[in-house]
Short mmCIF file of C-alpha atoms in Angstrom, two decimals:
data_model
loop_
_atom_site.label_atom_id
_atom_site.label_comp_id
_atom_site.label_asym_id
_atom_site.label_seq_id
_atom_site.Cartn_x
_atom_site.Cartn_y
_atom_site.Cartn_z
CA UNK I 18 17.95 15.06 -36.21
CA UNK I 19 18.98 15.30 -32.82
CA UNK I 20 18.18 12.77 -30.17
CA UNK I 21 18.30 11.80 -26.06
CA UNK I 22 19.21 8.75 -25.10
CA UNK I 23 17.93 6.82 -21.85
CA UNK I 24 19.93 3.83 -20.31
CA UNK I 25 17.61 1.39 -19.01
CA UNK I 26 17.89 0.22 -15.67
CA UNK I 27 17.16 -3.42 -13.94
CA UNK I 28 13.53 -1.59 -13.05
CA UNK I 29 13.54 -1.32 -16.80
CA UNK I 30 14.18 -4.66 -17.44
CA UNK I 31 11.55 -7.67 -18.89
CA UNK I 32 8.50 -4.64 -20.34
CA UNK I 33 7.37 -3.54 -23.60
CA UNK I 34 9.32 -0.88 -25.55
CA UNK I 35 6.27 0.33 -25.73
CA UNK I 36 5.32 0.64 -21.89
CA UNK I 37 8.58 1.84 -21.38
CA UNK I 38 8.80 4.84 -24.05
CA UNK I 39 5.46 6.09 -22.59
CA UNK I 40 6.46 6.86 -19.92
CA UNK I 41 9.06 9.49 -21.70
CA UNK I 42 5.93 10.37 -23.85
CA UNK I 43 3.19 10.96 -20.95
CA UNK I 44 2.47 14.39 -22.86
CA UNK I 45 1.70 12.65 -26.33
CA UNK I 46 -1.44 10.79 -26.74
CA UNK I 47 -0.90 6.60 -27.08
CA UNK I 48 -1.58 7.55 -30.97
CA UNK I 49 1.16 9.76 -31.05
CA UNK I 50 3.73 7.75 -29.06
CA UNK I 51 2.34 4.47 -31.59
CA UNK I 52 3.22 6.62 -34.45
CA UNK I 53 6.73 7.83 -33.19
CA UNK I 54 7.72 4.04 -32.76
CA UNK I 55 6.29 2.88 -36.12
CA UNK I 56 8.23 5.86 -38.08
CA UNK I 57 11.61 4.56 -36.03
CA UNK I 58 11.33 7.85 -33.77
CA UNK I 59 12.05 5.52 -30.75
CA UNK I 60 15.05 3.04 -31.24
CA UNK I 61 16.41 0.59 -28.77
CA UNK I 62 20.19 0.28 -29.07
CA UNK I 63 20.00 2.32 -32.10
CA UNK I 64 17.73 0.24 -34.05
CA UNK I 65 14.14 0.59 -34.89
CA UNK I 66 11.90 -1.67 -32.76
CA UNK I 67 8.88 -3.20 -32.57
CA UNK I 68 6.50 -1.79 -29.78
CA UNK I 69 5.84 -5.50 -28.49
CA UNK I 70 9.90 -5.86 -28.04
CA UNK I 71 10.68 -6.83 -24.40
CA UNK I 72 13.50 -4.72 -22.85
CA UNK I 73 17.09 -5.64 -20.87
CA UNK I 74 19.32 -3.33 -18.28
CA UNK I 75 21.72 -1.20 -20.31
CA UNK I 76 19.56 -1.54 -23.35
CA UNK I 77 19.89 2.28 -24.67
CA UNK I 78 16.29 3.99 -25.83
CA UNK I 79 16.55 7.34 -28.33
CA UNK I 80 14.04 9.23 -28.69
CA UNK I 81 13.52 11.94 -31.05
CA UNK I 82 14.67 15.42 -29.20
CA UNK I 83 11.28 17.27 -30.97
CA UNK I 84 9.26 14.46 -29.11
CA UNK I 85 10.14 15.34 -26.09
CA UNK I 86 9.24 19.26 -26.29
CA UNK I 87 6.73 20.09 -23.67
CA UNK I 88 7.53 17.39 -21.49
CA UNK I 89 5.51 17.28 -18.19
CA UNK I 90 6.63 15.93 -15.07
CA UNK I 91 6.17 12.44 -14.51
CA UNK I 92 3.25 12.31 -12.45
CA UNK I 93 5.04 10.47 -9.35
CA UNK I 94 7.65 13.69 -9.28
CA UNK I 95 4.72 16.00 -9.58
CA UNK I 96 3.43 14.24 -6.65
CA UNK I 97 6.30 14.60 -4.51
CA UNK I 98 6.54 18.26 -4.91
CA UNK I 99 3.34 19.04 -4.01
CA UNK I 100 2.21 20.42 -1.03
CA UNK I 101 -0.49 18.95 1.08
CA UNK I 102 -4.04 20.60 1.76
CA UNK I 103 -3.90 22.86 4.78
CA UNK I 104 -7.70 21.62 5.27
CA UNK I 105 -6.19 18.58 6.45
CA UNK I 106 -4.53 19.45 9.52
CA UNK I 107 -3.69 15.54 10.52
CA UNK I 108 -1.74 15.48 7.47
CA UNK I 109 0.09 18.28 7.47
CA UNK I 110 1.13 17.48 11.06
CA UNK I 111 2.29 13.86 9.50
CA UNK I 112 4.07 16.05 6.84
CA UNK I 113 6.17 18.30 9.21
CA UNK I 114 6.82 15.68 11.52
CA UNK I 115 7.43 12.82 8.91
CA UNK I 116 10.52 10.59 9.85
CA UNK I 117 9.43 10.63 13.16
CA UNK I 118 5.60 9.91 12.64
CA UNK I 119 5.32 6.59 10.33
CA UNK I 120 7.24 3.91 11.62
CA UNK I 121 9.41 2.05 9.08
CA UNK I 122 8.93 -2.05 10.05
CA UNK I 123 11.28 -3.40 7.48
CA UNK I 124 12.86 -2.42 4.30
CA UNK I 125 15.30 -3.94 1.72
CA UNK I 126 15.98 -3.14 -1.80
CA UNK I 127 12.78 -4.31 -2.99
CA UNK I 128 9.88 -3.62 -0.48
CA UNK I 129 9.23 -1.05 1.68
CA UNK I 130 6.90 -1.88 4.78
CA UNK I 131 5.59 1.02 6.98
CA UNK I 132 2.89 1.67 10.16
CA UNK I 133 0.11 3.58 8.41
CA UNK I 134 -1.54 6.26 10.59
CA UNK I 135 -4.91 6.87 11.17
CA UNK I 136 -6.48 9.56 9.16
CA UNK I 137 -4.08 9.65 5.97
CA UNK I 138 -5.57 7.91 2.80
CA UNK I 139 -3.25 5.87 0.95
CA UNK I 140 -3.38 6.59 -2.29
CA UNK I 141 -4.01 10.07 -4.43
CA UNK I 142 -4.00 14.07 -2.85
CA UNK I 143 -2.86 14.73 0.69
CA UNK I 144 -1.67 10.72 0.95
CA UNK I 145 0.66 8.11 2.65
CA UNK I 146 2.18 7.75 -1.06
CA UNK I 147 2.78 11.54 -1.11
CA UNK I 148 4.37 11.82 2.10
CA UNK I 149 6.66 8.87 1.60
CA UNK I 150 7.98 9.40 -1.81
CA UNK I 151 8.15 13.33 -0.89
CA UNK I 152 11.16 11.94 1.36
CA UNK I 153 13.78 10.24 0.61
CA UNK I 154 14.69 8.79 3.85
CA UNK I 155 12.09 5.97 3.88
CA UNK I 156 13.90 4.86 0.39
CA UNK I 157 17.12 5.19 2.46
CA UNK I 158 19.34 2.28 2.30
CA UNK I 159 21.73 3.32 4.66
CA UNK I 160 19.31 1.79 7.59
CA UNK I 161 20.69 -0.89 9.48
CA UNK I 162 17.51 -2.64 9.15
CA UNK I 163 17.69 -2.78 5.42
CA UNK I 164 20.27 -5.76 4.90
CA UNK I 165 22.32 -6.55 1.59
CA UNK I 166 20.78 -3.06 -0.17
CA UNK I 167 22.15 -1.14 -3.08
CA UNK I 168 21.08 2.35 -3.59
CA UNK I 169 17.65 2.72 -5.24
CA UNK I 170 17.93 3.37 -8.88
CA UNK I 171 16.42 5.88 -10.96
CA UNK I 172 14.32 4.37 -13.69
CA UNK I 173 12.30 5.07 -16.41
CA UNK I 174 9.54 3.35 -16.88
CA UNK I 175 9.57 1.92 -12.65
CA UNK I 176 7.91 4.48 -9.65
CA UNK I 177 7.67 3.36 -5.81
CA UNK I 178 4.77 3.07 -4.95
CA UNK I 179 1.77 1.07 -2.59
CA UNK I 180 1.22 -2.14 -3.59
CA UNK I 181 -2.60 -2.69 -1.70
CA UNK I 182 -4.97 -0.69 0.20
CA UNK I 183 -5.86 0.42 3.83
CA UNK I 184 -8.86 2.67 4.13
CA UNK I 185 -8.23 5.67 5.86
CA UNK I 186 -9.38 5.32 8.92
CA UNK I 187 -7.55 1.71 8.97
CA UNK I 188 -3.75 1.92 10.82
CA UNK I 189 -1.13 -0.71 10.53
CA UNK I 190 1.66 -2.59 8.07
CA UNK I 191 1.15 -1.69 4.27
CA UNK I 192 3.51 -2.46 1.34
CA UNK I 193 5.67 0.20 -0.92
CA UNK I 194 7.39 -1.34 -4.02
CA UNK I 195 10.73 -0.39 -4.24
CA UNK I 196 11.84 -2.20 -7.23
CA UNK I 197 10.23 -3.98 -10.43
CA UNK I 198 10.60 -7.21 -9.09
CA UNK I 199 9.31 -6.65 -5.68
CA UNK I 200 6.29 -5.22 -7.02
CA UNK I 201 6.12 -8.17 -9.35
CA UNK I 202 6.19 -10.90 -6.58
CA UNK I 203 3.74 -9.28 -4.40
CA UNK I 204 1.37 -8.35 -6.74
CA UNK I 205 1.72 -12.46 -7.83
CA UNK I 206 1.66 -13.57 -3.91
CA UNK I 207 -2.11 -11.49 -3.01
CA UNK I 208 -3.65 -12.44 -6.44
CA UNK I 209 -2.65 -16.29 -5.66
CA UNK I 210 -3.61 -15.65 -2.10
CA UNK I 211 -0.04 -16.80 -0.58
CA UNK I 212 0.66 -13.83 1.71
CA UNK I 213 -2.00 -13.83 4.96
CA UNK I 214 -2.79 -10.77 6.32
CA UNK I 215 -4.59 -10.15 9.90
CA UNK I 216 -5.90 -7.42 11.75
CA UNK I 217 -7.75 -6.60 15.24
CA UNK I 218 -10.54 -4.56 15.85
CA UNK I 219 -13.16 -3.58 18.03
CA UNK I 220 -16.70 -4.89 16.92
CA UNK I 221 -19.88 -4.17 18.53
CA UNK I 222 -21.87 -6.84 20.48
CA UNK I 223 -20.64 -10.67 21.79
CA UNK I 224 -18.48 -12.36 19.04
CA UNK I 225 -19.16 -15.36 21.01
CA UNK I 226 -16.64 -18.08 19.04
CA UNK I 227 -14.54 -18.41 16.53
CA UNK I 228 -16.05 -18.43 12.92
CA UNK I 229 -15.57 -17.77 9.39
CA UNK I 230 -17.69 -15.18 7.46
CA UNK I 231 -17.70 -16.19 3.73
CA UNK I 232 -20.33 -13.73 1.45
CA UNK I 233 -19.51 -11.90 -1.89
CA UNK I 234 -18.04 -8.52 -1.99
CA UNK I 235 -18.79 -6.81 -5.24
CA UNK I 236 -19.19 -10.10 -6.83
CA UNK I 237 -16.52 -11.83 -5.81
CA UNK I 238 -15.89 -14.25 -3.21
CA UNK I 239 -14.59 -12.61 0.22
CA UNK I 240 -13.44 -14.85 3.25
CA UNK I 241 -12.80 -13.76 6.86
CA UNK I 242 -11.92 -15.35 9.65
CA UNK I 243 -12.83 -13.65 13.40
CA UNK I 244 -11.08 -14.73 16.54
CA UNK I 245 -12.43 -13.05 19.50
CA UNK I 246 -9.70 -12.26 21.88
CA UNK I 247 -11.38 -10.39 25.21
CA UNK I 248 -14.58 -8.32 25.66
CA UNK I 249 -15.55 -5.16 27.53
CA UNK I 250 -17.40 -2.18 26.45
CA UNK I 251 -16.39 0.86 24.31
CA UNK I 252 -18.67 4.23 23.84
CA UNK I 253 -20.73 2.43 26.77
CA UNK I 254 -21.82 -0.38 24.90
CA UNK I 255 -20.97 -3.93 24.95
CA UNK I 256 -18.15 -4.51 22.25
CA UNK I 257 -15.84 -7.23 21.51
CA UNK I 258 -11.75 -7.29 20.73
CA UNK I 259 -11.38 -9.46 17.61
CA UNK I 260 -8.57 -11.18 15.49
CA UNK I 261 -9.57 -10.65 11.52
CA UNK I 262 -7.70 -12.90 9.33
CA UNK I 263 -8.48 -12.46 5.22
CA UNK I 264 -7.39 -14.57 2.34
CA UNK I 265 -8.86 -11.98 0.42
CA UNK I 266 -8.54 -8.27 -0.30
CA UNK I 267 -12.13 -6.69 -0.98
CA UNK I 268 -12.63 -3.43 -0.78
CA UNK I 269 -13.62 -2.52 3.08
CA UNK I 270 -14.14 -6.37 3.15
CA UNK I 271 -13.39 -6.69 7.17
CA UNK I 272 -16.25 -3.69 7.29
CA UNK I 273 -18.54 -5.22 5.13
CA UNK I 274 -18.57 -8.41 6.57
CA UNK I 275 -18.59 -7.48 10.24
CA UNK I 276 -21.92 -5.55 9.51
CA UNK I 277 -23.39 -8.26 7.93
CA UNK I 278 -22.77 -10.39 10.90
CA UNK I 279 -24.48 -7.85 13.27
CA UNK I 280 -21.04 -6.98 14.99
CA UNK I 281 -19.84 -4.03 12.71
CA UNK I 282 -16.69 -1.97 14.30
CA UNK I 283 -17.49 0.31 17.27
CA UNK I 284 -17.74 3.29 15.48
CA UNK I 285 -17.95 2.74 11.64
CA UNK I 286 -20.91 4.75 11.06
CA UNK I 287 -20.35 3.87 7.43
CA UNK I 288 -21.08 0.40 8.01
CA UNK I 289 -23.60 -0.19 10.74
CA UNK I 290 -21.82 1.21 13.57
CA UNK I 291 -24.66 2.76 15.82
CA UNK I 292 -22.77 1.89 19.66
CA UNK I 293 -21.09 5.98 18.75
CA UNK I 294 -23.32 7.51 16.88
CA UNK I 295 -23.55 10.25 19.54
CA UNK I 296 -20.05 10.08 19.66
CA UNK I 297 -19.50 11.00 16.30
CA UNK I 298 -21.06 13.96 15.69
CA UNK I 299 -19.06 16.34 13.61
CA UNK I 300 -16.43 13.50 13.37
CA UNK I 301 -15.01 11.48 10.52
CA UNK I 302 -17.49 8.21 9.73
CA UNK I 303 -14.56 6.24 10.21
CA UNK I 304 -13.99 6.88 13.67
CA UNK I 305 -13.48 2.57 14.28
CA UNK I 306 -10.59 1.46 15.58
CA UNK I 307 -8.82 -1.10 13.13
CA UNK I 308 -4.90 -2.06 12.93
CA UNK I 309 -3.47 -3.98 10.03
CA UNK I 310 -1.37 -5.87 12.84
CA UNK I 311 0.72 -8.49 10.89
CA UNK I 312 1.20 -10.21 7.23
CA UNK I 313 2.82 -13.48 6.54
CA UNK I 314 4.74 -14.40 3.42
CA UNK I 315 5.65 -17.53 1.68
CA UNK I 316 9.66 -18.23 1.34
CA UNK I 317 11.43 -16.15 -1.13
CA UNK I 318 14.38 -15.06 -2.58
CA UNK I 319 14.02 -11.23 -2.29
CA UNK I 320 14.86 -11.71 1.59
CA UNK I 321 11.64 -10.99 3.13
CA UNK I 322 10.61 -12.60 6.38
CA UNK I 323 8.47 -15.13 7.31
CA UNK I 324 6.58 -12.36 9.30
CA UNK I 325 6.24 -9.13 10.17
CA UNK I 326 4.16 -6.92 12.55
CA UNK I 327 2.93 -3.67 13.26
CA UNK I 328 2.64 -2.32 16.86
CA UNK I 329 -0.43 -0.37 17.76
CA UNK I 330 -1.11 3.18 18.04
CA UNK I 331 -1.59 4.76 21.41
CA UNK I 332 -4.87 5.54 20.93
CA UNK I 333 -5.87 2.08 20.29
CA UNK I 334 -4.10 0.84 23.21
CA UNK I 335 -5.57 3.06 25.32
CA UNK I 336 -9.02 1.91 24.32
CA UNK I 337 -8.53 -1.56 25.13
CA UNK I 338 -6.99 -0.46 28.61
CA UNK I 339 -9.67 1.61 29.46
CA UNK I 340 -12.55 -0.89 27.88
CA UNK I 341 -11.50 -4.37 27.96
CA UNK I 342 -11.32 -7.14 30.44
CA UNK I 343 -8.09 -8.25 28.89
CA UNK I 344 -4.83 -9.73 30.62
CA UNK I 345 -1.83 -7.63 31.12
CA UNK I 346 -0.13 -9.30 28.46
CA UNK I 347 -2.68 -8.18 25.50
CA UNK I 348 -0.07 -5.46 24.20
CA UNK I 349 1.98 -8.44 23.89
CA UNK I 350 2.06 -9.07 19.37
CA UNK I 351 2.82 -13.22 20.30
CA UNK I 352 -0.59 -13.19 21.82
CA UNK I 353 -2.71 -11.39 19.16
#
């Protein structure tokens, strides 16, 4: 019987055998890939295995060469090859002009932070995930802001990819693993609510003080806390430029919460937003202006810092130039 033989990487490292070989055996149903490892089709280091086994870098998997007849692309190369909708012209512009369009903050070996446009979803068809893994330059680590790196290793069972969500019409920092154990101590620092995340936006009405906004989302608890920073008027009605700070990551929580408060974002049509309605004919229902503007992290080992932040876009500076009562030094991060 012939075989193929797979050296597993440090991505690799600390899974099942099991979660590992299926990713060689995407084309096989889990029945099929269950059976191959039960009948000692699938060997680690030349031994059958059991599927529970837990895997180490330069462990050597063998799979059965008839097993791997038919074999489609992994689903994260398929993705990079293909080409984007031409109905979306704000992505295909993001395509051509890619390395000069989505800013890189900060990269290392393990986490890759970039400033999401406007108007690009991040996950699935025509997406932020698409454009970045379609090129290789923001995995580069030959940047001189990507200290101590070592070239990003192919692995088996291991695919870059975002590690939370921004909705589409949100801009600002967002997360791209870039190794297992990147993606490991992120995933750990939002599910034990360690790593803070803030945002401004523009929110219709007088957000007189400071206060905290604290109502399930889906039925689970959602807190946000809303600083208002300066107010002023955008599509002619009275509006308000606010912090958002969230301990929590629901689902269009900032949204859902700032229309339940009776200040949703100028021009979120999806959530309350009437101060554009006129505005928005013909335009996306996410037409609000909201920037992802900085996340904190707890001190680590993987040589992350303390903070990081996102600038913001043009268009949203512009708005609070042309709207807002605000001092000169509102562009300035330190003050937002």
């Amino acid at each position: 019987m012939e075989w193929e033989e797979f050296t597993l990487g440090e991505n690799d490292a600390g899974r099942r055998l099991d979660r590992v070989a299926k990713r060689l055996l995407q084309h096989r149903t889990q029945g099929q890939a269950y059976s191959a490892l039960r009948k000692g089709l699938v060997k680690l280091n030349g031994s059958k295995a059991r599927p529970e086994q837990i895997t180490r870098e330069g462990d050597v998997l063998s799979i059965a060469a008839f097993l791997l007849q038919g074999k489609q692309a992994n689903p994260s190369d398929a993705q990079e090859e293909r080409e984007p909708s031409p109905q979306n012209a704000e992505l295909c512009a993001a395509e051509k002009h890619a390395p000069c369009k989505i800013q890189v903050i900060f990269q290392n070996r393990h986490i890759l932070f970039v400033n999401k446009p406007k108007g690009i979803p991040v996950h699935g068809e025509n997406s932020l995930a698409q454009i970045l893994l379609a090129h290789p330059q923001y995995f580069d680590t030959t940047s001189t802001d990507c200290e101590s790196q070592t070239p990003h290793e192919k692995s088996i069972s291991f695919r870059p990819g975002p590690l939370h969500r921004l909705d589409k019409g949100t801009t600002g920092i967002i997360a791209f693993s870039k190794s297992l154990a990147g993606a490991k101590w992120f995933s750990e620092g939002i599910k034990e609510h360690a790593i803070g995340k803030a945002y401004v936006g523009i929110a219709e009405g007088k957000i007189e003080r400071e206060e905290e906004w604290l109502e399930e989302i889906g039925g689970k608890t959602a807190r946000t806390k809303v600083v208002p920073l300066a107010y002023g008027k955008i599509f002619g009605a009275e509006s308000t430029l606010a912090r958002y700070e969230i301990s929590t990551g629901r689902k269009h929580q900032i949204r859902i919460h700032s229309e339940a408060h009776g200040h949703p974002l100028a021009g979120d049509a999806a959530h309350g937003g009437k101060a554009s309605a006129e505005k928005n004919t013909g335009k996306s229902r996410e037409n609000f202006f909201l920037h992802a503007i900085e996340m904190a992290f707890p001190e680590n080992t993987l040589g992350i810092p303390h903070r990081l932040r996102a600038s913001l876009p043009e268009e949203f500076k512009a708005a609070i130039a042309e709207g807002f009562c605000a001092p000169d030094d509102i562009f300035n991060l330190e003050n937002i």
